[in-house]
Amino acid sequence: MIFYLIVTLVILQRLSEVVIAKRNEKWMIAQGAYEVGNSHYPYMVTMHISFFLFLIVEVVTNHNGISPLFPLFFILFVAVQALRIWCIRSLGPFWNTKILILPHAQVVRKGPYEIMRHPNYAVVCLEILILPLMFQAYFTAFCFTLLNITMLSVRIPIEEKALRDATNYNRVFEKKISES
């Protein structure tokens, strides 16, 4: 029962994020933004949908129940969700599931983006690992962690190149590195 409740809540959260992303996309396009990396986007969406399908099938068919470490995993999962909300709020109208570039925009360097370049991707990595582990869905955790790493190995370089070419990204993060 707890599995279905948590998965339903996470899926509803993702659907609300799609609504936020669409609203932000319309605003950014109206400001002159353009999309990069759109060739891999359908694969990324397919991967995320497949993650939930595989998770559900594995948990239902394996009958392993919740992990003995469920309380720890659950606390970590809630913390990761809080970080997700912090990421979205910090980027405001610039947050999106697509790579949208607004030429000459000032790169956001607040919230978790003050600490690291891609905290939202860290959230996704942690979630893809922790959520299955909460319910002993080890196959899903392993396979989708590898798939996500592969996806990010394509996505992050595309995003960073586009940001370097069209915004103050280099200056902001060079400054951050030299301050450390």
PDB file of C-alpha atoms in Angstrom:
ATOM      1  CA  MET A   1       0.000   0.000   0.000  1.00  0.00           C
ATOM      2  CA  ILE A   2       2.755   2.459   0.898  1.00  0.00           C
ATOM      3  CA  PHE A   3       4.450   1.721  -2.427  1.00  0.00           C
ATOM      4  CA  TYR A   4       1.368   2.715  -4.420  1.00  0.00           C
ATOM      5  CA  LEU A   5       0.902   5.857  -2.349  1.00  0.00           C
ATOM      6  CA  ILE A   6       4.493   7.014  -2.800  1.00  0.00           C
ATOM      7  CA  VAL A   7       4.656   6.169  -6.513  1.00  0.00           C
ATOM      8  CA  THR A   8       1.322   7.895  -7.143  1.00  0.00           C
ATOM      9  CA  LEU A   9       2.511  11.020  -5.327  1.00  0.00           C
ATOM     10  CA  VAL A  10       5.793  11.063  -7.262  1.00  0.00           C
ATOM     11  CA  ILE A  11       3.996  10.612 -10.594  1.00  0.00           C
ATOM     12  CA  LEU A  12       1.598  13.437  -9.711  1.00  0.00           C
ATOM     13  CA  GLN A  13       4.603  15.572  -8.782  1.00  0.00           C
ATOM     14  CA  ARG A  14       6.191  14.846 -12.165  1.00  0.00           C
ATOM     15  CA  LEU A  15       2.969  15.738 -13.973  1.00  0.00           C
ATOM     16  CA  SER A  16       2.812  19.050 -12.102  1.00  0.00           C
ATOM     17  CA  GLU A  17       6.424  19.676 -13.120  1.00  0.00           C
ATOM     18  CA  VAL A  18       5.461  19.132 -16.763  1.00  0.00           C
ATOM     19  CA  VAL A  19       2.837  21.871 -16.345  1.00  0.00           C
ATOM     20  CA  ILE A  20       5.444  24.186 -14.764  1.00  0.00           C
ATOM     21  CA  ALA A  21       7.950  23.390 -17.510  1.00  0.00           C
ATOM     22  CA  LYS A  22       5.394  24.124 -20.263  1.00  0.00           C
ATOM     23  CA  ARG A  23       4.501  27.458 -18.649  1.00  0.00           C
ATOM     24  CA  ASN A  24       8.179  28.356 -18.288  1.00  0.00           C
ATOM     25  CA  GLU A  25       8.885  27.243 -21.876  1.00  0.00           C
ATOM     26  CA  LYS A  26       6.197  29.590 -23.225  1.00  0.00           C
ATOM     27  CA  TRP A  27       7.621  32.477 -21.209  1.00  0.00           C
ATOM     28  CA  MET A  28      11.210  31.777 -22.296  1.00  0.00           C
ATOM     29  CA  ILE A  29      10.281  31.419 -25.976  1.00  0.00           C
ATOM     30  CA  ALA A  30       8.429  34.749 -25.747  1.00  0.00           C
ATOM     31  CA  GLN A  31      11.670  36.261 -24.362  1.00  0.00           C
ATOM     32  CA  GLY A  32      13.670  34.925 -27.341  1.00  0.00           C
ATOM     33  CA  ALA A  33      14.894  31.565 -26.023  1.00  0.00           C
ATOM     34  CA  TYR A  34      15.662  28.629 -28.276  1.00  0.00           C
ATOM     35  CA  GLU A  35      15.950  24.906 -27.621  1.00  0.00           C
ATOM     36  CA  VAL A  36      19.114  22.832 -27.932  1.00  0.00           C
ATOM     37  CA  GLY A  37      19.553  19.097 -27.540  1.00  0.00           C
ATOM     38  CA  ASN A  38      16.032  18.364 -28.661  1.00  0.00           C
ATOM     39  CA  SER A  39      17.120  15.181 -30.468  1.00  0.00           C
ATOM     40  CA  HIS A  40      17.748  13.366 -27.170  1.00  0.00           C
ATOM     41  CA  TYR A  41      14.708  14.770 -25.362  1.00  0.00           C
ATOM     42  CA  PRO A  42      12.218  12.074 -26.503  1.00  0.00           C
ATOM     43  CA  TYR A  43      14.657   9.402 -25.295  1.00  0.00           C
ATOM     44  CA  MET A  44      14.909  11.106 -21.932  1.00  0.00           C
ATOM     45  CA  VAL A  45      11.119  11.286 -21.577  1.00  0.00           C
ATOM     46  CA  THR A  46      10.855   7.618 -22.583  1.00  0.00           C
ATOM     47  CA  MET A  47      13.500   6.707 -20.022  1.00  0.00           C
ATOM     48  CA  HIS A  48      11.647   8.486 -17.216  1.00  0.00           C
ATOM     49  CA  ILE A  49       8.291   6.928 -18.121  1.00  0.00           C
ATOM     50  CA  SER A  50       9.957   3.507 -18.422  1.00  0.00           C
ATOM     51  CA  PHE A  51      11.543   3.983 -15.009  1.00  0.00           C
ATOM     52  CA  PHE A  52       8.129   4.136 -13.353  1.00  0.00           C
ATOM     53  CA  LEU A  53       6.789   1.231 -15.407  1.00  0.00           C
ATOM     54  CA  PHE A  54       9.784  -0.990 -14.595  1.00  0.00           C
ATOM     55  CA  LEU A  55       9.650   0.035 -10.933  1.00  0.00           C
ATOM     56  CA  ILE A  56       5.964  -0.873 -10.661  1.00  0.00           C
ATOM     57  CA  VAL A  57       6.391  -4.191 -12.472  1.00  0.00           C
ATOM     58  CA  GLU A  58       9.438  -5.176 -10.431  1.00  0.00           C
ATOM     59  CA  VAL A  59       7.861  -4.325  -7.090  1.00  0.00           C
ATOM     60  CA  VAL A  60       4.562  -6.038  -7.944  1.00  0.00           C
ATOM     61  CA  THR A  61       6.152  -9.206  -9.332  1.00  0.00           C
ATOM     62  CA  ASN A  62       8.983  -9.646  -6.812  1.00  0.00           C
ATOM     63  CA  HIS A  63       6.855  -9.293  -3.682  1.00  0.00           C
ATOM     64  CA  ASN A  64       9.956  -8.258  -1.698  1.00  0.00           C
ATOM     65  CA  GLY A  65       8.131  -5.584   0.270  1.00  0.00           C
ATOM     66  CA  ILE A  66       9.775  -2.552   1.730  1.00  0.00           C
ATOM     67  CA  SER A  67      13.484  -2.488   2.414  1.00  0.00           C
ATOM     68  CA  PRO A  68      14.758  -3.087   5.954  1.00  0.00           C
ATOM     69  CA  LEU A  69      16.449   0.298   5.425  1.00  0.00           C
ATOM     70  CA  PHE A  70      13.182   1.937   4.365  1.00  0.00           C
ATOM     71  CA  PRO A  71      13.191   4.588   7.131  1.00  0.00           C
ATOM     72  CA  LEU A  72      16.667   5.765   6.086  1.00  0.00           C
ATOM     73  CA  PHE A  73      15.848   5.653   2.375  1.00  0.00           C
ATOM     74  CA  PHE A  74      12.570   7.469   2.978  1.00  0.00           C
ATOM     75  CA  ILE A  75      14.284  10.286   4.894  1.00  0.00           C
ATOM     76  CA  LEU A  76      16.839  10.604   2.087  1.00  0.00           C
ATOM     77  CA  PHE A  77      14.059  10.564  -0.500  1.00  0.00           C
ATOM     78  CA  VAL A  78      12.159  13.348   1.269  1.00  0.00           C
ATOM     79  CA  ALA A  79      15.382  15.387   1.470  1.00  0.00           C
ATOM     80  CA  VAL A  80      15.935  14.846  -2.259  1.00  0.00           C
ATOM     81  CA  GLN A  81      12.387  16.043  -2.965  1.00  0.00           C
ATOM     82  CA  ALA A  82      13.043  19.168  -0.902  1.00  0.00           C
ATOM     83  CA  LEU A  83      16.197  19.757  -2.953  1.00  0.00           C
ATOM     84  CA  ARG A  84      14.122  19.315  -6.150  1.00  0.00           C
ATOM     85  CA  ILE A  85      11.698  22.028  -5.016  1.00  0.00           C
ATOM     86  CA  TRP A  86      14.622  24.278  -4.054  1.00  0.00           C
ATOM     87  CA  CYS A  87      16.103  23.816  -7.547  1.00  0.00           C
ATOM     88  CA  ILE A  88      12.834  24.664  -9.283  1.00  0.00           C
ATOM     89  CA  ARG A  89      12.198  27.692  -7.091  1.00  0.00           C
ATOM     90  CA  SER A  90      15.779  28.948  -7.466  1.00  0.00           C
ATOM     91  CA  LEU A  91      15.635  28.890 -11.255  1.00  0.00           C
ATOM     92  CA  GLY A  92      12.117  30.306 -11.333  1.00  0.00           C
ATOM     93  CA  PRO A  93      10.951  30.822 -14.932  1.00  0.00           C
ATOM     94  CA  PHE A  94      14.263  29.445 -16.242  1.00  0.00           C
ATOM     95  CA  TRP A  95      13.613  25.941 -14.855  1.00  0.00           C
ATOM     96  CA  ASN A  96      12.613  23.451 -17.521  1.00  0.00           C
ATOM     97  CA  THR A  97      12.822  19.832 -18.542  1.00  0.00           C
ATOM     98  CA  LYS A  98      14.119  20.943 -21.936  1.00  0.00           C
ATOM     99  CA  ILE A  99      17.368  22.756 -22.584  1.00  0.00           C
ATOM    100  CA  LEU A 100      16.150  26.253 -23.373  1.00  0.00           C
ATOM    101  CA  ILE A 101      18.730  28.965 -23.854  1.00  0.00           C
ATOM    102  CA  LEU A 102      17.922  32.640 -23.508  1.00  0.00           C
ATOM    103  CA  PRO A 103      20.749  34.532 -25.230  1.00  0.00           C
ATOM    104  CA  HIS A 104      22.596  37.014 -23.020  1.00  0.00           C
ATOM    105  CA  ALA A 105      20.672  35.921 -19.916  1.00  0.00           C
ATOM    106  CA  GLN A 106      22.411  36.120 -16.579  1.00  0.00           C
ATOM    107  CA  VAL A 107      23.035  32.609 -15.270  1.00  0.00           C
ATOM    108  CA  VAL A 108      21.212  31.879 -12.017  1.00  0.00           C
ATOM    109  CA  ARG A 109      23.659  31.475  -9.172  1.00  0.00           C
ATOM    110  CA  LYS A 110      21.543  31.167  -6.084  1.00  0.00           C
ATOM    111  CA  GLY A 111      20.101  28.419  -3.966  1.00  0.00           C
ATOM    112  CA  PRO A 112      21.670  25.050  -4.744  1.00  0.00           C
ATOM    113  CA  TYR A 113      23.162  26.554  -7.920  1.00  0.00           C
ATOM    114  CA  GLU A 114      25.500  28.490  -5.656  1.00  0.00           C
ATOM    115  CA  ILE A 115      26.958  25.160  -4.531  1.00  0.00           C
ATOM    116  CA  MET A 116      27.007  23.118  -7.739  1.00  0.00           C
ATOM    117  CA  ARG A 117      26.335  23.497 -11.447  1.00  0.00           C
ATOM    118  CA  HIS A 118      23.600  20.901 -11.923  1.00  0.00           C
ATOM    119  CA  PRO A 119      21.809  20.157  -8.656  1.00  0.00           C
ATOM    120  CA  ASN A 120      18.597  19.193 -10.458  1.00  0.00           C
ATOM    121  CA  TYR A 121      20.461  16.393 -12.263  1.00  0.00           C
ATOM    122  CA  ALA A 122      21.871  15.255  -8.925  1.00  0.00           C
ATOM    123  CA  VAL A 123      18.292  15.096  -7.638  1.00  0.00           C
ATOM    124  CA  VAL A 124      17.234  12.911 -10.553  1.00  0.00           C
ATOM    125  CA  CYS A 125      20.233  10.607 -10.074  1.00  0.00           C
ATOM    126  CA  LEU A 126      19.493  10.184  -6.384  1.00  0.00           C
ATOM    127  CA  GLU A 127      15.793   9.654  -6.941  1.00  0.00           C
ATOM    128  CA  ILE A 128      16.358   6.988  -9.614  1.00  0.00           C
ATOM    129  CA  LEU A 129      18.538   5.155  -7.108  1.00  0.00           C
ATOM    130  CA  ILE A 130      16.697   5.707  -3.825  1.00  0.00           C
ATOM    131  CA  LEU A 131      13.077   5.167  -4.881  1.00  0.00           C
ATOM    132  CA  PRO A 132      13.651   1.589  -6.114  1.00  0.00           C
ATOM    133  CA  LEU A 133      15.897   0.771  -3.140  1.00  0.00           C
ATOM    134  CA  MET A 134      13.073   1.722  -0.786  1.00  0.00           C
ATOM    135  CA  PHE A 135      11.144  -1.251  -2.187  1.00  0.00           C
ATOM    136  CA  GLN A 136      14.029  -3.622  -2.979  1.00  0.00           C
ATOM    137  CA  ALA A 137      13.688  -3.118  -6.735  1.00  0.00           C
ATOM    138  CA  TYR A 138      17.389  -3.635  -7.360  1.00  0.00           C
ATOM    139  CA  PHE A 139      17.127  -4.348 -11.092  1.00  0.00           C
ATOM    140  CA  THR A 140      15.331  -1.047 -11.683  1.00  0.00           C
ATOM    141  CA  ALA A 141      17.788   0.851  -9.480  1.00  0.00           C
ATOM    142  CA  PHE A 142      20.802  -0.584 -11.291  1.00  0.00           C
ATOM    143  CA  CYS A 143      19.541  -0.396 -14.875  1.00  0.00           C
ATOM    144  CA  PHE A 144      18.035   3.072 -14.685  1.00  0.00           C
ATOM    145  CA  THR A 145      21.003   4.488 -12.813  1.00  0.00           C
ATOM    146  CA  LEU A 146      23.175   3.359 -15.731  1.00  0.00           C
ATOM    147  CA  LEU A 147      20.677   4.657 -18.306  1.00  0.00           C
ATOM    148  CA  ASN A 148      20.460   7.999 -16.524  1.00  0.00           C
ATOM    149  CA  ILE A 149      24.245   8.345 -16.349  1.00  0.00           C
ATOM    150  CA  THR A 150      24.366   7.645 -20.081  1.00  0.00           C
ATOM    151  CA  MET A 151      21.651  10.230 -20.738  1.00  0.00           C
ATOM    152  CA  LEU A 152      23.395  12.865 -18.635  1.00  0.00           C
ATOM    153  CA  SER A 153      26.715  12.167 -20.364  1.00  0.00           C
ATOM    154  CA  VAL A 154      24.991  13.402 -23.527  1.00  0.00           C
ATOM    155  CA  ARG A 155      22.778  16.102 -22.029  1.00  0.00           C
ATOM    156  CA  ILE A 156      25.148  17.988 -19.724  1.00  0.00           C
ATOM    157  CA  PRO A 157      27.840  18.715 -22.348  1.00  0.00           C
ATOM    158  CA  ILE A 158      25.165  19.979 -24.775  1.00  0.00           C
ATOM    159  CA  GLU A 159      23.651  22.204 -22.108  1.00  0.00           C
ATOM    160  CA  GLU A 160      26.974  23.565 -20.892  1.00  0.00           C
ATOM    161  CA  LYS A 161      28.202  24.335 -24.426  1.00  0.00           C
ATOM    162  CA  ALA A 162      25.004  26.186 -25.243  1.00  0.00           C
ATOM    163  CA  LEU A 163      25.172  28.148 -21.984  1.00  0.00           C
ATOM    164  CA  ARG A 164      28.859  29.002 -22.557  1.00  0.00           C
ATOM    165  CA  ASP A 165      28.128  30.171 -26.102  1.00  0.00           C
ATOM    166  CA  ALA A 166      25.077  32.316 -25.341  1.00  0.00           C
ATOM    167  CA  THR A 167      25.228  33.500 -21.708  1.00  0.00           C
ATOM    168  CA  ASN A 168      27.630  34.598 -18.977  1.00  0.00           C
ATOM    169  CA  TYR A 169      28.030  30.958 -17.847  1.00  0.00           C
ATOM    170  CA  ASN A 170      31.838  30.863 -18.189  1.00  0.00           C
ATOM    171  CA  ARG A 171      32.335  34.088 -16.280  1.00  0.00           C
ATOM    172  CA  VAL A 172      29.996  33.046 -13.450  1.00  0.00           C
ATOM    173  CA  PHE A 173      31.539  29.642 -12.960  1.00  0.00           C
ATOM    174  CA  GLU A 174      35.152  30.726 -13.526  1.00  0.00           C
ATOM    175  CA  LYS A 175      34.577  33.296 -10.775  1.00  0.00           C
ATOM    176  CA  LYS A 176      33.056  30.615  -8.558  1.00  0.00           C
ATOM    177  CA  ILE A 177      36.063  28.312  -9.087  1.00  0.00           C
ATOM    178  CA  SER A 178      38.575  31.086  -8.384  1.00  0.00           C
ATOM    179  CA  GLU A 179      36.713  32.031  -5.178  1.00  0.00           C
ATOM    180  CA  SER A 180      37.057  28.488  -3.837  1.00  0.00           C
TER     181      SER A 180
END
